[in-house]
mmCIF file of C-alpha atoms and ligand atoms in Angstrom:
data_model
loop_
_atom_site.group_PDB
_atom_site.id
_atom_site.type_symbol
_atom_site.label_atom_id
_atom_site.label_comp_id
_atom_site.label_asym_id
_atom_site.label_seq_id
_atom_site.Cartn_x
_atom_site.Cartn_y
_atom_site.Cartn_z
ATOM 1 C CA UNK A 1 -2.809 19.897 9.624
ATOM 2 C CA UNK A 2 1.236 19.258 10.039
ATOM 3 C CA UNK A 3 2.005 15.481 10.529
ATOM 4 C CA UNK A 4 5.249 15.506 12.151
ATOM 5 C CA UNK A 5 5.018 12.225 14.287
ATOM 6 C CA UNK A 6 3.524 8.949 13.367
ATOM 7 C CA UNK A 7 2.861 5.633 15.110
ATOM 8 C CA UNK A 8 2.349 2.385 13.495
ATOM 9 C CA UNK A 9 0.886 -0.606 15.397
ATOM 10 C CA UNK A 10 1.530 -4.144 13.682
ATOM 11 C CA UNK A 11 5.468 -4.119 13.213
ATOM 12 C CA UNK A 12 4.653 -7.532 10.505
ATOM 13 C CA UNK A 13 5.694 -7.401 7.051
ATOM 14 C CA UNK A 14 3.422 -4.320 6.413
ATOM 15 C CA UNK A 15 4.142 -2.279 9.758
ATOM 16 C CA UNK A 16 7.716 -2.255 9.231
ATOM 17 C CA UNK A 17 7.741 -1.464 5.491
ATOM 18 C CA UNK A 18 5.093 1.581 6.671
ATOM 19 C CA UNK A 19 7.852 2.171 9.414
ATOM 20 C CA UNK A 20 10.495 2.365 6.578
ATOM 21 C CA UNK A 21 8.816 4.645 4.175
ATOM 22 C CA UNK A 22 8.000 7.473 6.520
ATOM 23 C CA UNK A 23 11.445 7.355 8.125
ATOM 24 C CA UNK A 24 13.168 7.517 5.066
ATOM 25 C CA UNK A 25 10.239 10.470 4.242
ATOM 26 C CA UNK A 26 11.695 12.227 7.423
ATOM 27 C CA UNK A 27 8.936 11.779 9.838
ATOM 28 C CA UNK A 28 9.733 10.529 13.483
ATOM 29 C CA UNK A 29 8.166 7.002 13.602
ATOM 30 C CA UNK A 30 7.007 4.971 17.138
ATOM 31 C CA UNK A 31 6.580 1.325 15.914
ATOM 32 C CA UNK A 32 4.409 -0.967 18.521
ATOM 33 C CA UNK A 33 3.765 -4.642 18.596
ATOM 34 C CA UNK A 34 2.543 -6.805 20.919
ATOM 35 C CA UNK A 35 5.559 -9.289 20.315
ATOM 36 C CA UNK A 36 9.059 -7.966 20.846
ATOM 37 C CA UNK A 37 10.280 -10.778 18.740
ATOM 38 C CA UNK A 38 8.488 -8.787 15.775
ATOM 39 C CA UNK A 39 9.903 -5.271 16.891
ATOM 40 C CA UNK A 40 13.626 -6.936 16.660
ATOM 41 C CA UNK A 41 12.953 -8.532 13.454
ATOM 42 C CA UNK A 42 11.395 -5.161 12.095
ATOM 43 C CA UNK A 43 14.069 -3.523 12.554
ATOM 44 C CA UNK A 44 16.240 -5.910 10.830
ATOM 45 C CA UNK A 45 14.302 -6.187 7.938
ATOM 46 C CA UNK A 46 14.169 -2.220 7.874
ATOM 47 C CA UNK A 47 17.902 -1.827 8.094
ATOM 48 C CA UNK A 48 18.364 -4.830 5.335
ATOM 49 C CA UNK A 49 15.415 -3.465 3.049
ATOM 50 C CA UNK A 50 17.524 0.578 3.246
ATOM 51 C CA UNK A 51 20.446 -1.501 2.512
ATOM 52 C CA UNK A 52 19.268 -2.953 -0.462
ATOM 53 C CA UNK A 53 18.044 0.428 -1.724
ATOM 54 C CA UNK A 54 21.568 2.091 -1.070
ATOM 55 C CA UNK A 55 23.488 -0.769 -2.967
ATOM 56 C CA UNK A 56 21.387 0.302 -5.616
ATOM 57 C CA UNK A 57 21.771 3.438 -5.278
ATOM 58 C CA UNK A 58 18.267 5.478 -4.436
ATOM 59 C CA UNK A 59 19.210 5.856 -0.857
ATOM 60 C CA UNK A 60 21.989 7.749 -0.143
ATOM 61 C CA UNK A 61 24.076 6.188 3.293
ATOM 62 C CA UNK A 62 23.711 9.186 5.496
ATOM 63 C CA UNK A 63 19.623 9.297 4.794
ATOM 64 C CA UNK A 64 19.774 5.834 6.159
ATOM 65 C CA UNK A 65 21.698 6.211 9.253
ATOM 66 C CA UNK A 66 19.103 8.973 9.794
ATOM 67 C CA UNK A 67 16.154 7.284 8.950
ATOM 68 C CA UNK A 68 17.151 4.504 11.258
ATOM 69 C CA UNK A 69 17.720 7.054 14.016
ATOM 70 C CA UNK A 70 14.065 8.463 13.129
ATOM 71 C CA UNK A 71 12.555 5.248 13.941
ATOM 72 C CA UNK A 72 11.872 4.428 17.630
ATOM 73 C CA UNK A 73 10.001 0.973 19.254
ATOM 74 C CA UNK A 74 7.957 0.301 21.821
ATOM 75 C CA UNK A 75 5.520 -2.551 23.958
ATOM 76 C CA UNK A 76 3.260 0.277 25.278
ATOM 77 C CA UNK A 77 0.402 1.410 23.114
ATOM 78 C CA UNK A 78 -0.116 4.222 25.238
ATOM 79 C CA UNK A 79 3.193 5.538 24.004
ATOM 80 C CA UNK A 80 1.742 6.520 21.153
ATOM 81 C CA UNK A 81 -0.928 8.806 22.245
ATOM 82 C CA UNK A 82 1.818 12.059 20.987
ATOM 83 C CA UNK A 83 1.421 11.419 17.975
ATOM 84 C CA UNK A 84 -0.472 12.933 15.220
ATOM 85 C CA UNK A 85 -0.913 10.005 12.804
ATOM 86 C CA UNK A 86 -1.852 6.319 13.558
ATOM 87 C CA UNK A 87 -1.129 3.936 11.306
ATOM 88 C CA UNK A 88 -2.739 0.275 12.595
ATOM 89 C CA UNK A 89 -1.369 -2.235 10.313
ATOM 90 C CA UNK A 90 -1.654 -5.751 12.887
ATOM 91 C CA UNK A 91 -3.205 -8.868 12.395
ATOM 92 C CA UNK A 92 -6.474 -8.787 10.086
ATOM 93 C CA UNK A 93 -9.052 -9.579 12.465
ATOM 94 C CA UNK A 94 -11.720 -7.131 13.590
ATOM 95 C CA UNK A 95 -11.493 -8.372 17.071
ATOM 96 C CA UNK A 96 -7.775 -7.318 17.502
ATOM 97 C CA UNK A 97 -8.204 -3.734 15.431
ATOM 98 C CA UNK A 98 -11.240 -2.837 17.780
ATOM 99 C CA UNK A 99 -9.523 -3.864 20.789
ATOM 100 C CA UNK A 100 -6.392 -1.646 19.719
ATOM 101 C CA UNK A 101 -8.539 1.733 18.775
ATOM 102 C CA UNK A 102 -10.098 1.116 22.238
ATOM 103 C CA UNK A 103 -7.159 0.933 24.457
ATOM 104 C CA UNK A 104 -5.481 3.680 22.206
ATOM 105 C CA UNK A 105 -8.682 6.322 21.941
ATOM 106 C CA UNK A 106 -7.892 7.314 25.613
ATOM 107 C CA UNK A 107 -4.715 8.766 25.492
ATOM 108 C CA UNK A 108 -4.589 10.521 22.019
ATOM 109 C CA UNK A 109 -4.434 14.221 21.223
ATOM 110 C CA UNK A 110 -7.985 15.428 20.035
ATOM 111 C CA UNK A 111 -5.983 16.120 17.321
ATOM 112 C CA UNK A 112 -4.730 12.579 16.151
ATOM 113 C CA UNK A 113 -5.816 10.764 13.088
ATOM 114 C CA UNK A 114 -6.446 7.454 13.183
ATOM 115 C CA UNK A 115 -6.192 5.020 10.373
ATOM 116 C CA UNK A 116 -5.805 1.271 9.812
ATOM 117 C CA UNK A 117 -4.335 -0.604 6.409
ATOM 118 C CA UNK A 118 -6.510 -3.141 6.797
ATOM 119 C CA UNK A 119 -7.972 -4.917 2.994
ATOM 120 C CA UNK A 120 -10.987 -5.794 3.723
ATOM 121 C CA UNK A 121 -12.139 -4.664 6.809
ATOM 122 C CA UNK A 122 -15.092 -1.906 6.888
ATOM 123 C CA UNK A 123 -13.704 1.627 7.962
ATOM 124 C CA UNK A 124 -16.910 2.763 8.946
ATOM 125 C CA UNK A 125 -17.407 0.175 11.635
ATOM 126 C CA UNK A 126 -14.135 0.503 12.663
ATOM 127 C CA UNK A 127 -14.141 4.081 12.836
ATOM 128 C CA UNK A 128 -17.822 4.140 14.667
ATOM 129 C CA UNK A 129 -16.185 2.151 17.614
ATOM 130 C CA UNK A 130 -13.695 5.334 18.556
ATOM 131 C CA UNK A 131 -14.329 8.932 19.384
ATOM 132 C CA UNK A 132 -13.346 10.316 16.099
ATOM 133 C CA UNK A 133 -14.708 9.259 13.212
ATOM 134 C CA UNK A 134 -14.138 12.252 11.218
ATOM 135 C CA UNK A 135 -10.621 11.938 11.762
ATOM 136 C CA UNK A 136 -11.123 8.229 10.908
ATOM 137 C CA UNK A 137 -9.388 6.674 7.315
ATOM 138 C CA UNK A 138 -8.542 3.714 5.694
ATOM 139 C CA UNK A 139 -4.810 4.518 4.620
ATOM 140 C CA UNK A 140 -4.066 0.778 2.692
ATOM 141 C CA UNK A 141 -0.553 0.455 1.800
ATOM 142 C CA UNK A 142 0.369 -2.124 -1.340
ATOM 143 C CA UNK A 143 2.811 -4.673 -0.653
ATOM 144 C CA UNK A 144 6.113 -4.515 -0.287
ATOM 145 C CA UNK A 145 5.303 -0.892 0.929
ATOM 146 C CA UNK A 146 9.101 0.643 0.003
ATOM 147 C CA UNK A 147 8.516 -0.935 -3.773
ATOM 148 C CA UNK A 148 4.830 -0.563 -4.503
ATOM 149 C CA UNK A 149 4.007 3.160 -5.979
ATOM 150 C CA UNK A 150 0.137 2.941 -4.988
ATOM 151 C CA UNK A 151 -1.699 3.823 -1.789
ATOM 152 C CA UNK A 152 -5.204 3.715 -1.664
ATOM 153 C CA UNK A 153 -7.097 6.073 0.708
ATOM 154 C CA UNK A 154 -10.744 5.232 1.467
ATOM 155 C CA UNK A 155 -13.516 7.363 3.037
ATOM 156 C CA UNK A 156 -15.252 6.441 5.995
ATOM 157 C CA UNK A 157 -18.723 7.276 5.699
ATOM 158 C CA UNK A 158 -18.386 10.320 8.273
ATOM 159 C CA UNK A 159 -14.659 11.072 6.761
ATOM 160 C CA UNK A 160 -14.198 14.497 7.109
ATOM 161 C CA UNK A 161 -12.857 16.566 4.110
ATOM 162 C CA UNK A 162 -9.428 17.935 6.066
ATOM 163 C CA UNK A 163 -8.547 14.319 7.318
ATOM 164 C CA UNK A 164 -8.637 13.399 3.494
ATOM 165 C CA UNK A 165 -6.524 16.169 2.089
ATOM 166 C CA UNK A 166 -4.099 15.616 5.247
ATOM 167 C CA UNK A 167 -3.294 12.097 4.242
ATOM 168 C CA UNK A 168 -3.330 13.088 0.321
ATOM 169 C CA UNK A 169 -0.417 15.331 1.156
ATOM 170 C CA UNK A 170 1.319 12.464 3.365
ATOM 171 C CA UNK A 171 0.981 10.221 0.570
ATOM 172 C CA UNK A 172 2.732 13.410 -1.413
ATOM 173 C CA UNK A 173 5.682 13.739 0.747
ATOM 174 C CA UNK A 174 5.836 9.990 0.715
ATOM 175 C CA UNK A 175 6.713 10.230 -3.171
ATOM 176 C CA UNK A 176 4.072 7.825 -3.433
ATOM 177 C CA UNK A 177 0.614 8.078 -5.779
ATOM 178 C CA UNK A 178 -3.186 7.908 -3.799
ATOM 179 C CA UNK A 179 -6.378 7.276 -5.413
ATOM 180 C CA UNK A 180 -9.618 7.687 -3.808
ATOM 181 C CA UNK A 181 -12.132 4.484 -3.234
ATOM 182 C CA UNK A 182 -15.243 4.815 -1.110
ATOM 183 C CA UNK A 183 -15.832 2.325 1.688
ATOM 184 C CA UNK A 184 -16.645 -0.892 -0.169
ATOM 185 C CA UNK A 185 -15.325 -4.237 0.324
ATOM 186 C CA UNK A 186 -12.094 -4.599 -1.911
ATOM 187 C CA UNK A 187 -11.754 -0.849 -1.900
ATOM 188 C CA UNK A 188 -10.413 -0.099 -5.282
ATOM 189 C CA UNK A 189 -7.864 -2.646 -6.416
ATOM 190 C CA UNK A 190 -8.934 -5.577 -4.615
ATOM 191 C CA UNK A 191 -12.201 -5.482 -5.784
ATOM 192 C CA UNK A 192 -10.404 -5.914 -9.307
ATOM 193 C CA UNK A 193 -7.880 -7.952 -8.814
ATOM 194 C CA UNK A 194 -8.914 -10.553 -6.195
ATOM 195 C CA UNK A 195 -11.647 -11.776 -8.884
ATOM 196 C CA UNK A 196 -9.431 -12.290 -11.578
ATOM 197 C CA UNK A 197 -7.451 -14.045 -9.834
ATOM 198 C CA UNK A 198 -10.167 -16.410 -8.416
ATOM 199 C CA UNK A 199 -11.432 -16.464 -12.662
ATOM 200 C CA UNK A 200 -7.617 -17.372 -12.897
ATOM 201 C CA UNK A 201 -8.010 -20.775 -10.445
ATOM 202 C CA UNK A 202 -11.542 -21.478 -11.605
ATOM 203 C CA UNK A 203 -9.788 -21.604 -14.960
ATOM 204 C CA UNK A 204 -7.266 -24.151 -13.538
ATOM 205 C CA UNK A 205 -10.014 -26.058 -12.057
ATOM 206 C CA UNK A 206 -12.365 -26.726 -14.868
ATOM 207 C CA UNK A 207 -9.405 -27.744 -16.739
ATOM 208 C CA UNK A 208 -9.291 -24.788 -19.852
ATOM 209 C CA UNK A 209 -5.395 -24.615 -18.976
ATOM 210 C CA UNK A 210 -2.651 -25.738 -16.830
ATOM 211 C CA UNK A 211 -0.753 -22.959 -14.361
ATOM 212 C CA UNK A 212 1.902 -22.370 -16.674
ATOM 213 C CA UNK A 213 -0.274 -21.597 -19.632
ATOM 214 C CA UNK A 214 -2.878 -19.593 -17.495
ATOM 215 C CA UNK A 215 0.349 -17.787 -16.514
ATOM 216 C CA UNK A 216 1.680 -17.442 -19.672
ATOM 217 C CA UNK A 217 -0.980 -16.180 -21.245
ATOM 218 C CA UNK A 218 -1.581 -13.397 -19.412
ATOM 219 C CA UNK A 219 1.823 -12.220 -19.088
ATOM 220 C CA UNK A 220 2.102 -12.116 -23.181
ATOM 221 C CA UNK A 221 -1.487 -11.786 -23.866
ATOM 222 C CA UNK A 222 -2.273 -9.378 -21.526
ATOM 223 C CA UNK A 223 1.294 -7.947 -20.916
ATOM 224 C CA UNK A 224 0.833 -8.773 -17.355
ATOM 225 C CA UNK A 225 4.472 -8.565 -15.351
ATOM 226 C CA UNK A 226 3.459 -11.782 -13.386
ATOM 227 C CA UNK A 227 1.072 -14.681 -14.279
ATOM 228 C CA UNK A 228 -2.392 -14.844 -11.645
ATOM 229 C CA UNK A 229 -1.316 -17.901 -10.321
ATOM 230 C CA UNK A 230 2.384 -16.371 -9.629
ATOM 231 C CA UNK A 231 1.129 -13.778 -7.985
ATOM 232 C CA UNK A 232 -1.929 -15.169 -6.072
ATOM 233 C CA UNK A 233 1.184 -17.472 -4.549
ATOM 234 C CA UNK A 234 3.107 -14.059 -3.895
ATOM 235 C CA UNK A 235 0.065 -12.469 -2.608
ATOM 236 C CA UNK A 236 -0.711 -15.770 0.056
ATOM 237 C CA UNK A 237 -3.542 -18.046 -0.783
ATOM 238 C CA UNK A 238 -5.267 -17.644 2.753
ATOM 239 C CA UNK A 239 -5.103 -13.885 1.855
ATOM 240 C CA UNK A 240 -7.017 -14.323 -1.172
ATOM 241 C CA UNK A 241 -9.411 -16.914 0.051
ATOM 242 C CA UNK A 242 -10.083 -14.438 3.278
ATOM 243 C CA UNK A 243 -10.525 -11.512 0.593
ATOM 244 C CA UNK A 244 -13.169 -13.305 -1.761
ATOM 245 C CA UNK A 245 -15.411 -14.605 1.206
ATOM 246 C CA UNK A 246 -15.079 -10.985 2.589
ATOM 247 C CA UNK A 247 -16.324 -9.624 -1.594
ATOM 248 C CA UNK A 248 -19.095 -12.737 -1.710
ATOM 249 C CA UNK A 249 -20.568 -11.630 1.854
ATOM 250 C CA UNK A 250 -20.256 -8.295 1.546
ATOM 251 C CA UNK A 251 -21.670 -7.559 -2.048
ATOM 252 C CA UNK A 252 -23.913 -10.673 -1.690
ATOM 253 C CA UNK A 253 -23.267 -11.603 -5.215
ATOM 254 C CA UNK A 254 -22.353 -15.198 -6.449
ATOM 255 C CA UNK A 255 -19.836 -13.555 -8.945
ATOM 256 C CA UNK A 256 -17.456 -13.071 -6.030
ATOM 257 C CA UNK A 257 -18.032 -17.036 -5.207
ATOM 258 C CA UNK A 258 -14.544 -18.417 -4.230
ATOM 259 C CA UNK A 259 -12.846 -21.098 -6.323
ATOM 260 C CA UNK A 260 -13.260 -24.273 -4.402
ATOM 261 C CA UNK A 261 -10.136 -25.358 -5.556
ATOM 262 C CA UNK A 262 -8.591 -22.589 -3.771
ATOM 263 C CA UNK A 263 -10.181 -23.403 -0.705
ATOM 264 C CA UNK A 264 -8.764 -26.509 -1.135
ATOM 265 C CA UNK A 265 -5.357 -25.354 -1.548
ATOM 266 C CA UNK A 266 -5.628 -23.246 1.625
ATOM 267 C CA UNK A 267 -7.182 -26.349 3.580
ATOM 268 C CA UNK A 268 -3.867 -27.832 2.504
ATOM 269 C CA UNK A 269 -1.951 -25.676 3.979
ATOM 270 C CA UNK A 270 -0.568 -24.822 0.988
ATOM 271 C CA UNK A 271 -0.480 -21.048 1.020
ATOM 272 C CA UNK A 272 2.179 -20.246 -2.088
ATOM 273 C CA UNK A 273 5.561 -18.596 -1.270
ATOM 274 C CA UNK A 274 5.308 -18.075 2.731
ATOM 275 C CA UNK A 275 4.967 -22.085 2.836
ATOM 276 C CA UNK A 276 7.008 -23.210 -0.216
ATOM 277 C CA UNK A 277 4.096 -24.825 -2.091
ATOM 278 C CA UNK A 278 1.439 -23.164 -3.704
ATOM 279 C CA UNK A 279 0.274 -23.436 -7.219
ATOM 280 C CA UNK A 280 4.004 -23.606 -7.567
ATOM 281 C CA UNK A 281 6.589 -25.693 -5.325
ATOM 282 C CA UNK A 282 9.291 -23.467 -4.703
ATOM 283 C CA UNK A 283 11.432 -26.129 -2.818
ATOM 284 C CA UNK A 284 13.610 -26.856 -5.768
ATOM 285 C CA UNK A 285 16.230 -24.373 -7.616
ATOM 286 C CA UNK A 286 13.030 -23.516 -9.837
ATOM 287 C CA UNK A 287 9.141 -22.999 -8.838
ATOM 288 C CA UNK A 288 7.567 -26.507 -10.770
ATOM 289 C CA UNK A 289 3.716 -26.067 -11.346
ATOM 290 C CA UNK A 290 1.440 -27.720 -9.232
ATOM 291 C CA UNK A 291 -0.857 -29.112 -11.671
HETATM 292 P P1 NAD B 301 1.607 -9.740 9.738
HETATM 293 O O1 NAD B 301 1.032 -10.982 10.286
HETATM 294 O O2 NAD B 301 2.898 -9.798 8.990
HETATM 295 O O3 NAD B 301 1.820 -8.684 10.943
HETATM 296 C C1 NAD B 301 0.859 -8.388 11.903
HETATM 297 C C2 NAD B 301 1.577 -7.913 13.179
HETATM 298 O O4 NAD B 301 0.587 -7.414 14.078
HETATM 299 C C3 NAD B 301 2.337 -9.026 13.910
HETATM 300 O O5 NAD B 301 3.695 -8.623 14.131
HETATM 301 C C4 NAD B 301 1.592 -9.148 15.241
HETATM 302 O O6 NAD B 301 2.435 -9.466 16.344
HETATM 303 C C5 NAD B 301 1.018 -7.736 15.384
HETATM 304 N N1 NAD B 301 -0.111 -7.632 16.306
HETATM 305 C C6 NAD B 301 -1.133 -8.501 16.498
HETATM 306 N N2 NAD B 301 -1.958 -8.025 17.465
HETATM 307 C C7 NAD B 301 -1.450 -6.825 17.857
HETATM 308 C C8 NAD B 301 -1.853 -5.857 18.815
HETATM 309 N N3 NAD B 301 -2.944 -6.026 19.566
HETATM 310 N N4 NAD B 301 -1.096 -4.738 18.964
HETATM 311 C C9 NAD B 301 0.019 -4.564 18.231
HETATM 312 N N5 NAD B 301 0.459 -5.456 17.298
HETATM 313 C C10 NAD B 301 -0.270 -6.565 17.108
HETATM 314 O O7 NAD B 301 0.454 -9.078 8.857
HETATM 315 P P2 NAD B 301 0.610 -8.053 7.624
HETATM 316 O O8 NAD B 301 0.658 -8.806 6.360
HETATM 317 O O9 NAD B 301 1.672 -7.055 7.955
HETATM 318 O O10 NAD B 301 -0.841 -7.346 7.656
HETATM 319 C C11 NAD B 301 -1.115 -6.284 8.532
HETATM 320 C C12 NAD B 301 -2.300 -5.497 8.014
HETATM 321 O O11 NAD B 301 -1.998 -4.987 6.714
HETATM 322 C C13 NAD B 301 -3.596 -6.309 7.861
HETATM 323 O O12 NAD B 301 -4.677 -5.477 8.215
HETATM 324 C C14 NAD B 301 -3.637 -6.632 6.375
HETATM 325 O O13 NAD B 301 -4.939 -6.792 5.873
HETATM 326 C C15 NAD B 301 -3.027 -5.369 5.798
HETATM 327 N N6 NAD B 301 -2.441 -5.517 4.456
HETATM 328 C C16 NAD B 301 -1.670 -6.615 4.158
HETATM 329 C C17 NAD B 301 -1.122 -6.732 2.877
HETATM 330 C C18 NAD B 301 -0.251 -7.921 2.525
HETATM 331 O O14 NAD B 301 -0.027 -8.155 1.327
HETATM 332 N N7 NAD B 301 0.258 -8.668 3.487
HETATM 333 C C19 NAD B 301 -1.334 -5.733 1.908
HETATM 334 C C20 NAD B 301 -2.090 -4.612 2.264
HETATM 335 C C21 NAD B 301 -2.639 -4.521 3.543
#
């Protein structure tokens, strides 16, 4: 099946890199939110991010004037019931995905594939609550979406096989790489990457080495481009708390127990880079270690 149109719902950070990548691909792209305060600011960061890519010379300036032009916003979710791709990519909470698929589900083409990028929620339910759960996928784009090289794209259990090999060839055109994960919580890198971090702050908290050693150590020892900690603070520590409850409940294994010194962090309200303090403080000219 041709994709020719796409929708994303969510214009946050990941909606509006999603938004970018496919424009720049040469699809036509209708970007909803339920804020227009986000659609403005998506659009900004869009027109920055392209910016950024032309300075350095992998975008060429007329592909971005025309990329911008391919990317279109609107309040209505109905407005999106042309197109032949969904991407949902709002806030993680079951609650709000449900309630989108439902009000969107009525105006779609039989056609239509829906998917959401969500990280931890299960596709299968999700897709169960619409008509079309063949045509149902997880499509989970890394972040940021215009850097990252990976997207992961996970099977429902009633997944059909032309709904898979539609997005593979998406993911083709996007010049990006998939893999394949089945519907598990984590998916595929999650479920690898979350626990070593939480290893990485249960190693903090009993004391076998401060950040910057933990850090260090497996940038050198394990050439590693960023440290755990570094990159649990990149990632957002509510993310990875909200990630390692969903592994622990979902697997029902005390492996996947969360570091209670990262819940204690997140109680905090210190939630690395998006609040300046994490297991760095990035208030100063350089991020100091927190402990
Ligand atoms: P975000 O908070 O930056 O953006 C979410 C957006 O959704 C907001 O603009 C909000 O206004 C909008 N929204 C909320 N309810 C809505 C509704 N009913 N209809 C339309 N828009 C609505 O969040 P984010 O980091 O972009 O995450 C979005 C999704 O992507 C989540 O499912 C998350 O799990 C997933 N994800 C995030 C990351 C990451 O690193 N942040 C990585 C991969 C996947």
């Amino acid at each position: 099946m041709e994709i020719k149109r796409v929708g994303v719902v969510g214009a946050g950070q990941m909606g509006n890199g999603i938004a970018h990548v496919f424009a720049l691909a040469g699809y036509d792209v209708l970007l909803t939110d339920v804020s227009e305060d986000s659609l403005t600011k998506a659009l900004a960061t869009i027109e920055k991010n392209i910016d950024r890519q032309v300075a350095r010379g992998k975008v060429l300036p007329a592909d971005k004037r025309a990329a911008l032009e391919r990317i279109k916003t609107t309040l209505k979710l109905a407005d999106l019931g042309q197109c032949d791709l969904i991407i949902e990519a709002a806030t993680e909470r079951e609650t709000v995905k449900q309630a989108i698929f439902e009000d969107l589900v009525p105006h779609l083409k039989p056609t239509t594939i829906l998917t959401s990028n969500t990280s931890s929620i299960s596709i299968t339910r999700l897709a169960s609550r619409t008509d079309r759960p063949e045509r149902f996928m997880g499509f989970h784009f890394m972040n940021p979406v215009p850097v990252m090289q990976l997207v992961e794209l996970i099977r429902g259990i009633a997944t059909d096989q032309e709904t898979w090999e539609t997005l593979h060839e998406v993911v083709r055109k996007l010049g990006k790489t998939a893999s394949s994960s089945e519907d598990f919580p984590g998916f595929i890198v999650n479920r690898i990457l979350m626990p070593m971090i939480n290893e990485a702050v249960y190693t903090l908290y009993e004391g076998v080495g401060s950040v910057q050693s933990i850090d260090q150590s497996l940038k050198l020892g394990a050439n590693h481009p960023m440290g755990p900690l570094e990159l649990a603070d990149f990632i957002g520590l509510d993310t990875c708390l909200s990630i390692m409850n969903v592994l622990h409940e979902g697997l029902a294994d005390t492996k996947y127990r969360p570091c209670p010194l990262l819940t204690k962090y997140v109680e905090a309200g210190w939630l690395g880079r998006k609040t300046q303090r994490g297991f760095y403080d990035y208030r100063g000219e350089v991020p100091v270690p927190t402990r």
